[in-house]
């Protein structure tokens, strides 16, 4: 196993080798993977932890993903949509707090047309030319992605959710398609975005085999960003009674992803901070290097419930950057105030 850890990132591992690493999980193997992941990350990004201000712009969604609390079919979800003014106020507030990346995330809300988003992007980029804007608004057409990029968006997060076709079909209703999801990722890259994919750890039906497929995809696609966090059940979804994913496996996978793809920007996600009080720190210690505190208006935070008990206060809130800074300093990391762009391959790992 140690031999495989050693070779990760030096040559492409096969699906079988990736499966062995996943099935071979033990706490001591995970410690070894984390130790190596931290060393590799240090070479590329030093001790920097990048922060992104997350603005949840709408919980209205036309999709019905079985795992998600804001799915269309959840009648108990109280819906909201921020106005452009609300969003610009969040940016203003976030800028003052030191954020230089704003992440606009939401359900697939048809009110956010290309026209509206392009207008909003132009406004944000005019007011804050030193900031990056990341979008996380789901599946759109190739033309739409192209327009959003031209209007100034820098990055796009679209988790692939699972790289196994059959598993994908058990997480989503008919009408949502695996091929379409991956078409979007390719189009995003072609449009010039820094692209993020990712998946939930412990989603119903996930196996060592589907996880190996996820790692294989990441190793091959080499996304600039990769969001992984534990699945957490939401009471008003078909997966209400399914168990949550574990912190341990999430952290181990963070380490493996860092080893397979040293330059990736890897968040310690809110979901990880939700399943364990010290989840964010454990994610960073496993090889993550990004945190995304919540900048949404208070009212939106409580309504953007992808899963139950989602954190949005304390160190998860943007207001508490100082607290986050202290928590990261305690484990030897420095929260930095800059855009925190992806470092290109070749300039970094192996060469610094
Ligand atoms: N509509 C956008 C944003 C989705 S929310 C899109 O399609 O990309 C962002 C991510 O939250 C999803 O990609 C999913 O991986 C995660 N998520 C949704 N429900 C979850 C749950 N119950 N537990 C953990 N993560 C969840």
Short mmCIF file of C-alpha atoms and ligand atoms in Angstrom, two decimals:
data_model
loop_
_atom_site.label_atom_id
_atom_site.label_comp_id
_atom_site.label_asym_id
_atom_site.label_seq_id
_atom_site.Cartn_x
_atom_site.Cartn_y
_atom_site.Cartn_z
CA UNK A 1 0.00 0.00 0.00
CA UNK A 2 2.80 2.41 0.90
CA UNK A 3 4.29 1.67 -2.51
CA UNK A 4 1.04 2.78 -4.14
CA UNK A 5 0.98 5.96 -2.06
CA UNK A 6 4.53 6.62 -3.20
CA UNK A 7 3.62 6.20 -6.85
CA UNK A 8 0.45 8.29 -6.75
CA UNK A 9 1.10 11.48 -8.71
CA UNK A 10 4.26 10.06 -10.28
CA UNK A 11 2.47 7.74 -12.70
CA UNK A 12 -1.23 7.23 -13.34
CA UNK A 13 -2.60 4.55 -11.02
CA UNK A 14 -4.95 1.97 -12.49
CA UNK A 15 -8.54 1.61 -11.33
CA UNK A 16 -7.58 -1.66 -9.65
CA UNK A 17 -4.77 0.05 -7.72
CA UNK A 18 -7.07 2.85 -6.66
CA UNK A 19 -9.62 0.31 -5.47
CA UNK A 20 -6.92 -1.45 -3.45
CA UNK A 21 -5.98 1.82 -1.78
CA UNK A 22 -9.62 2.46 -0.88
CA UNK A 23 -10.30 -1.06 0.35
CA UNK A 24 -6.99 -1.09 2.19
CA UNK A 25 -8.07 1.80 4.40
CA UNK A 26 -6.78 1.56 7.95
CA UNK A 27 -6.24 4.45 10.36
CA UNK A 28 -2.47 4.01 10.08
CA UNK A 29 -2.53 3.96 6.26
CA UNK A 30 -4.67 7.12 6.39
CA UNK A 31 -2.09 8.76 8.70
CA UNK A 32 0.67 7.90 6.25
CA UNK A 33 -1.37 9.22 3.30
CA UNK A 34 -2.07 12.46 5.22
CA UNK A 35 1.59 12.91 6.09
CA UNK A 36 2.54 12.59 2.43
CA UNK A 37 -0.36 14.74 1.23
CA UNK A 38 0.62 17.55 3.59
CA UNK A 39 4.23 17.41 2.36
CA UNK A 40 3.12 17.57 -1.28
CA UNK A 41 0.72 20.42 -0.62
CA UNK A 42 3.43 22.33 1.22
CA UNK A 43 5.62 22.14 -1.90
CA UNK A 44 2.88 23.65 -4.04
CA UNK A 45 0.99 26.02 -1.76
CA UNK A 46 3.19 26.41 1.33
CA UNK A 47 1.14 26.86 4.48
CA UNK A 48 -1.55 28.96 2.77
CA UNK A 49 -5.24 28.32 3.34
CA UNK A 50 -7.41 30.13 0.82
CA UNK A 51 -10.81 31.49 1.77
CA UNK A 52 -13.87 31.91 -0.47
CA UNK A 53 -16.99 33.80 0.47
CA UNK A 54 -19.99 31.60 -0.30
CA UNK A 55 -23.17 33.40 -1.36
CA UNK A 56 -26.19 31.11 -1.67
CA UNK A 57 -28.18 33.05 -4.24
CA UNK A 58 -31.30 30.88 -4.54
CA UNK A 59 -32.71 27.63 -3.18
CA UNK A 60 -35.20 27.33 -6.03
CA UNK A 61 -34.30 24.31 -8.13
CA UNK A 62 -35.83 22.58 -11.09
CA UNK A 63 -34.04 19.32 -10.31
CA UNK A 64 -35.06 16.53 -8.00
CA UNK A 65 -31.79 14.91 -6.87
CA UNK A 66 -32.66 12.28 -4.26
CA UNK A 67 -30.00 13.41 -1.77
CA UNK A 68 -30.58 17.15 -1.80
CA UNK A 69 -32.70 19.13 0.64
CA UNK A 70 -33.57 21.85 -1.87
CA UNK A 71 -34.84 19.37 -4.48
CA UNK A 72 -37.93 20.44 -6.35
CA UNK A 73 -40.04 17.75 -4.72
CA UNK A 74 -39.41 19.02 -1.19
CA UNK A 75 -42.62 20.90 -0.42
CA UNK A 76 -41.40 21.66 3.11
CA UNK A 77 -38.53 23.78 1.81
CA UNK A 78 -39.24 27.50 2.14
CA UNK A 79 -37.96 29.03 -1.07
CA UNK A 80 -36.04 32.28 -1.56
CA UNK A 81 -34.12 34.06 -4.27
CA UNK A 82 -31.67 36.92 -3.64
CA UNK A 83 -31.96 40.10 -5.69
CA UNK A 84 -28.92 41.49 -7.51
CA UNK A 85 -28.78 44.17 -4.83
CA UNK A 86 -28.72 41.55 -2.07
CA UNK A 87 -25.89 39.74 -3.83
CA UNK A 88 -23.88 42.94 -4.33
CA UNK A 89 -24.34 43.77 -0.64
CA UNK A 90 -22.93 40.34 0.26
CA UNK A 91 -19.90 41.08 -1.93
CA UNK A 92 -19.42 44.48 -0.31
CA UNK A 93 -19.56 42.95 3.12
CA UNK A 94 -17.27 40.10 2.08
CA UNK A 95 -14.73 42.42 0.49
CA UNK A 96 -14.50 44.39 3.73
CA UNK A 97 -13.90 41.14 5.61
CA UNK A 98 -10.98 40.28 3.31
CA UNK A 99 -12.54 37.92 0.77
CA UNK A 100 -11.12 38.10 -2.75
CA UNK A 101 -13.16 35.23 -4.18
CA UNK A 102 -16.95 35.19 -4.21
CA UNK A 103 -18.72 31.92 -4.89
CA UNK A 104 -22.27 32.30 -6.21
CA UNK A 105 -24.02 29.00 -5.57
CA UNK A 106 -27.63 27.99 -5.96
CA UNK A 107 -30.22 25.58 -7.20
CA UNK A 108 -30.96 25.48 -10.91
CA UNK A 109 -33.25 28.49 -10.75
CA UNK A 110 -34.54 29.51 -14.21
CA UNK A 111 -34.78 33.16 -13.04
CA UNK A 112 -30.99 33.34 -13.26
CA UNK A 113 -30.88 33.74 -17.01
CA UNK A 114 -27.66 34.40 -18.88
CA UNK A 115 -28.68 38.06 -19.26
CA UNK A 116 -29.22 38.52 -15.56
CA UNK A 117 -26.05 36.66 -14.55
CA UNK A 118 -23.90 38.46 -17.12
CA UNK A 119 -25.17 41.83 -15.86
CA UNK A 120 -24.43 40.80 -12.30
CA UNK A 121 -20.96 39.51 -13.18
CA UNK A 122 -20.10 42.72 -15.02
CA UNK A 123 -21.16 44.72 -11.98
CA UNK A 124 -19.19 42.59 -9.50
CA UNK A 125 -16.06 42.62 -11.66
CA UNK A 126 -16.30 46.41 -12.18
CA UNK A 127 -16.63 47.06 -8.47
CA UNK A 128 -14.04 44.46 -7.43
CA UNK A 129 -11.53 44.00 -10.25
CA UNK A 130 -9.11 42.30 -7.87
CA UNK A 131 -11.60 39.54 -7.02
CA UNK A 132 -12.30 36.18 -8.59
CA UNK A 133 -15.87 35.02 -9.10
CA UNK A 134 -16.76 31.35 -8.94
CA UNK A 135 -20.14 30.11 -10.10
CA UNK A 136 -21.85 26.94 -8.87
CA UNK A 137 -25.22 27.00 -10.57
CA UNK A 138 -25.51 23.57 -12.07
CA UNK A 139 -25.95 22.36 -15.61
CA UNK A 140 -26.27 24.94 -18.40
CA UNK A 141 -25.70 24.99 -22.11
CA UNK A 142 -22.29 25.29 -23.68
CA UNK A 143 -23.29 28.71 -25.02
CA UNK A 144 -24.37 29.82 -21.55
CA UNK A 145 -21.03 28.80 -20.01
CA UNK A 146 -19.25 30.67 -22.79
CA UNK A 147 -21.23 33.83 -22.10
CA UNK A 148 -20.69 33.65 -18.35
CA UNK A 149 -16.97 33.27 -18.86
CA UNK A 150 -16.88 36.26 -21.22
CA UNK A 151 -18.82 38.32 -18.66
CA UNK A 152 -16.00 37.75 -16.18
CA UNK A 153 -16.64 34.56 -14.21
CA UNK A 154 -13.32 32.86 -13.43
CA UNK A 155 -14.19 29.46 -12.00
CA UNK A 156 -17.09 27.01 -12.00
CA UNK A 157 -17.88 24.28 -9.52
CA UNK A 158 -19.95 21.38 -10.77
CA UNK A 159 -19.51 18.24 -8.76
CA UNK A 160 -19.72 15.19 -10.99
CA UNK A 161 -21.40 13.45 -7.96
CA UNK A 162 -20.23 9.99 -9.06
CA UNK A 163 -18.21 8.82 -12.04
CA UNK A 164 -20.09 5.52 -12.16
CA UNK A 165 -23.02 5.64 -14.56
CA UNK A 166 -25.22 3.16 -12.72
CA UNK A 167 -24.55 4.82 -9.38
CA UNK A 168 -25.36 8.19 -10.94
CA UNK A 169 -28.73 6.83 -11.97
CA UNK A 170 -29.53 5.73 -8.42
CA UNK A 171 -28.82 9.22 -7.05
CA UNK A 172 -30.85 11.11 -9.65
CA UNK A 173 -34.29 10.73 -11.18
CA UNK A 174 -34.86 9.92 -14.81
CA UNK A 175 -34.35 12.97 -16.92
CA UNK A 176 -31.03 13.81 -15.27
CA UNK A 177 -28.18 12.28 -17.14
CA UNK A 178 -24.66 11.17 -16.43
CA UNK A 179 -23.63 12.05 -19.98
CA UNK A 180 -25.04 15.54 -19.63
CA UNK A 181 -23.17 16.11 -16.34
CA UNK A 182 -19.85 15.20 -17.93
CA UNK A 183 -20.68 17.16 -21.09
CA UNK A 184 -21.03 20.21 -18.84
CA UNK A 185 -17.61 19.64 -17.24
CA UNK A 186 -15.98 19.39 -20.65
CA UNK A 187 -17.75 22.48 -21.93
CA UNK A 188 -16.75 24.43 -18.83
CA UNK A 189 -13.14 23.59 -19.40
CA UNK A 190 -13.39 24.46 -23.08
CA UNK A 191 -14.96 27.82 -22.16
CA UNK A 192 -11.80 28.61 -20.19
CA UNK A 193 -12.97 28.20 -16.60
CA UNK A 194 -10.92 26.87 -13.74
CA UNK A 195 -13.19 23.86 -13.21
CA UNK A 196 -14.18 22.04 -10.04
CA UNK A 197 -15.69 18.57 -9.87
CA UNK A 198 -16.32 16.43 -6.81
CA UNK A 199 -18.57 14.01 -5.00
CA UNK A 200 -20.16 13.14 -1.68
CA UNK A 201 -18.46 10.54 0.50
CA UNK A 202 -20.81 7.83 1.69
CA UNK A 203 -23.65 8.62 -0.70
CA UNK A 204 -26.17 5.74 -0.83
CA UNK A 205 -24.94 2.97 -3.12
CA UNK A 206 -21.32 4.14 -3.12
CA UNK A 207 -18.74 1.32 -3.06
CA UNK A 208 -14.95 0.99 -3.23
CA UNK A 209 -15.47 0.39 -6.92
CA UNK A 210 -17.45 3.60 -7.56
CA UNK A 211 -14.94 5.57 -5.47
CA UNK A 212 -12.07 4.11 -7.51
CA UNK A 213 -13.93 5.34 -10.59
CA UNK A 214 -14.16 8.82 -9.01
CA UNK A 215 -10.44 8.91 -8.28
CA UNK A 216 -9.65 7.65 -11.76
CA UNK A 217 -11.75 10.45 -13.24
CA UNK A 218 -10.01 13.06 -11.08
CA UNK A 219 -6.58 11.70 -11.95
CA UNK A 220 -7.45 11.90 -15.62
CA UNK A 221 -9.50 15.13 -15.82
CA UNK A 222 -7.17 17.04 -13.49
CA UNK A 223 -9.72 19.58 -12.30
CA UNK A 224 -8.40 22.84 -10.90
CA UNK A 225 -10.67 22.32 -7.87
CA UNK A 226 -12.32 19.34 -6.26
CA UNK A 227 -15.08 19.46 -3.65
CA UNK A 228 -15.67 16.39 -1.54
CA UNK A 229 -17.60 16.14 1.70
CA UNK A 230 -19.60 13.53 3.58
CA UNK A 231 -23.16 12.80 2.48
CA UNK A 232 -25.52 13.96 5.22
CA UNK A 233 -29.17 12.87 5.10
CA UNK A 234 -31.94 15.46 4.88
CA UNK A 235 -35.22 14.51 6.54
CA UNK A 236 -37.43 15.57 3.63
CA UNK A 237 -35.67 13.57 0.92
CA UNK A 238 -35.93 9.95 -0.25
CA UNK A 239 -32.55 9.34 1.47
CA UNK A 240 -33.75 10.56 4.88
CA UNK A 241 -32.95 7.23 6.57
CA UNK A 242 -29.55 6.65 5.00
CA UNK A 243 -26.43 6.93 7.17
CA UNK A 244 -24.08 9.91 6.85
CA UNK A 245 -20.62 9.53 5.33
CA UNK A 246 -17.64 9.38 7.71
CA UNK A 247 -15.07 12.03 8.53
CA UNK A 248 -12.32 9.40 8.45
CA UNK A 249 -13.01 8.20 4.93
CA UNK A 250 -13.50 11.78 3.70
CA UNK A 251 -10.11 12.80 5.10
CA UNK A 252 -8.41 9.72 3.64
CA UNK A 253 -9.87 10.51 0.22
CA UNK A 254 -8.76 14.14 0.53
CA UNK A 255 -5.22 12.84 1.07
CA UNK A 256 -5.42 10.48 -1.90
CA UNK A 257 -6.74 13.24 -4.17
CA UNK A 258 -3.92 15.56 -3.07
CA UNK A 259 -1.38 12.83 -3.86
CA UNK A 260 -2.87 11.97 -7.24
CA UNK A 261 -3.19 15.61 -8.26
CA UNK A 262 -0.84 17.82 -6.21
CA UNK A 263 -1.93 21.25 -7.50
CA UNK A 264 -5.67 20.82 -6.99
CA UNK A 265 -7.49 23.40 -4.86
CA UNK A 266 -9.20 21.23 -2.30
CA UNK A 267 -11.74 22.58 0.16
CA UNK A 268 -12.37 21.31 3.66
CA UNK A 269 -16.12 21.55 3.07
CA UNK A 270 -18.98 22.78 5.22
CA UNK A 271 -20.34 19.22 5.26
CA UNK A 272 -17.07 18.03 6.81
CA UNK A 273 -17.34 20.81 9.41
CA UNK A 274 -20.92 19.72 10.06
CA UNK A 275 -20.26 16.03 10.80
CA UNK A 276 -17.41 16.82 13.20
CA UNK A 277 -16.73 19.90 15.25
CA UNK A 278 -13.08 19.89 14.17
CA UNK A 279 -13.89 18.64 10.65
CA UNK A 280 -12.40 21.64 8.86
CA UNK A 281 -9.11 21.31 10.70
CA UNK A 282 -9.00 17.59 10.07
CA UNK A 283 -9.60 18.23 6.36
CA UNK A 284 -6.72 20.71 6.20
CA UNK A 285 -4.47 18.28 8.06
CA UNK A 286 -5.37 15.62 5.48
CA UNK A 287 -4.32 17.79 2.53
CA UNK A 288 -7.12 20.31 1.86
CA UNK A 289 -6.18 23.96 1.39
CA UNK A 290 -9.41 25.94 0.94
CA UNK A 291 -12.30 26.88 3.21
CA UNK A 292 -15.52 28.53 2.11
CA UNK A 293 -17.20 30.48 4.91
CA UNK A 294 -20.79 31.53 4.46
CA UNK A 295 -21.47 35.11 3.32
CA UNK A 296 -25.20 34.71 2.62
CA UNK A 297 -27.76 36.90 4.41
CA UNK A 298 -28.85 35.25 7.70
CA UNK A 299 -32.32 34.46 6.42
CA UNK A 300 -30.97 32.68 3.32
CA UNK A 301 -28.53 30.65 5.38
CA UNK A 302 -31.28 28.95 7.32
CA UNK A 303 -33.24 28.19 4.15
CA UNK A 304 -30.35 26.83 2.07
CA UNK A 305 -30.51 23.43 3.75
CA UNK A 306 -28.87 20.92 1.42
CA UNK A 307 -28.81 18.60 4.44
CA UNK A 308 -29.89 18.85 8.07
CA UNK A 309 -27.93 20.84 10.65
CA UNK A 310 -25.79 22.52 7.99
CA UNK A 311 -23.39 24.91 9.69
CA UNK A 312 -23.48 28.59 8.80
CA UNK A 313 -22.42 30.30 12.01
CA UNK A 314 -19.30 30.16 14.19
CA UNK A 315 -16.15 29.52 12.19
CA UNK A 316 -18.35 28.66 9.19
CA UNK A 317 -19.61 32.23 8.89
CA UNK A 318 -17.75 34.87 6.97
CA UNK A 319 -18.05 37.24 9.93
CA UNK A 320 -15.77 34.96 11.87
CA UNK A 321 -12.75 35.15 9.52
CA UNK A 322 -10.71 36.15 12.53
CA UNK A 323 -11.80 33.07 14.44
CA UNK A 324 -11.02 30.93 11.39
CA UNK A 325 -7.61 32.58 11.15
CA UNK A 326 -6.92 31.65 14.76
CA UNK A 327 -8.14 28.09 14.33
CA UNK A 328 -5.93 27.63 11.28
CA UNK A 329 -2.94 29.29 12.96
CA UNK A 330 -3.30 26.83 15.82
CA UNK A 331 -2.62 23.95 13.44
CA UNK A 332 0.18 25.79 11.60
CA UNK A 333 -1.61 27.38 8.63
CA UNK A 334 -2.00 30.95 7.38
CA UNK A 335 -5.31 32.23 6.01
CA UNK A 336 -4.41 34.41 3.05
CA UNK A 337 -6.30 37.28 1.49
CA UNK A 338 -5.80 36.95 -2.23
CA UNK A 339 -7.66 35.36 -5.11
CA UNK A 340 -5.94 32.06 -4.47
CA UNK A 341 -5.84 30.88 -8.05
CA UNK A 342 -4.90 27.37 -9.07
CA UNK A 343 -1.16 26.99 -9.56
CA UNK A 344 -0.35 25.54 -12.91
CA UNK A 345 1.23 22.18 -13.26
CA UNK A 346 4.91 22.32 -14.14
CA UNK A 347 5.38 25.57 -12.28
CA UNK A 348 4.78 23.79 -9.07
CA UNK A 349 5.00 20.18 -7.96
CA UNK A 350 8.45 18.81 -8.48
CA UNK A 351 9.79 22.17 -9.58
CA UNK A 352 9.63 24.33 -6.51
N1 LIG B 1 -27.13 23.18 -8.15
C1 LIG B 1 -25.70 23.28 -8.05
C2 LIG B 1 -25.22 23.36 -6.63
C3 LIG B 1 -25.59 22.15 -5.85
S1 LIG B 1 -25.33 22.23 -4.11
C4 LIG B 1 -25.08 22.12 -8.81
O1 LIG B 1 -25.79 21.28 -9.34
O2 LIG B 1 -23.87 22.06 -8.87
C5 LIG B 1 -23.64 21.77 -4.03
C6 LIG B 1 -23.33 20.34 -3.67
O3 LIG B 1 -23.87 19.98 -2.42
C7 LIG B 1 -23.88 19.27 -4.59
O4 LIG B 1 -23.11 19.17 -5.74
C8 LIG B 1 -23.84 18.02 -3.72
O5 LIG B 1 -22.66 17.24 -3.97
C9 LIG B 1 -23.82 18.59 -2.30
N2 LIG B 1 -24.97 18.09 -1.53
C10 LIG B 1 -26.27 18.11 -1.89
N3 LIG B 1 -27.02 17.43 -0.99
C11 LIG B 1 -26.16 16.98 -0.05
C12 LIG B 1 -26.32 16.18 1.13
N4 LIG B 1 -27.50 15.72 1.51
N5 LIG B 1 -25.21 15.92 1.86
C13 LIG B 1 -24.00 16.38 1.49
N6 LIG B 1 -23.79 17.10 0.39
C14 LIG B 1 -24.86 17.40 -0.37
#
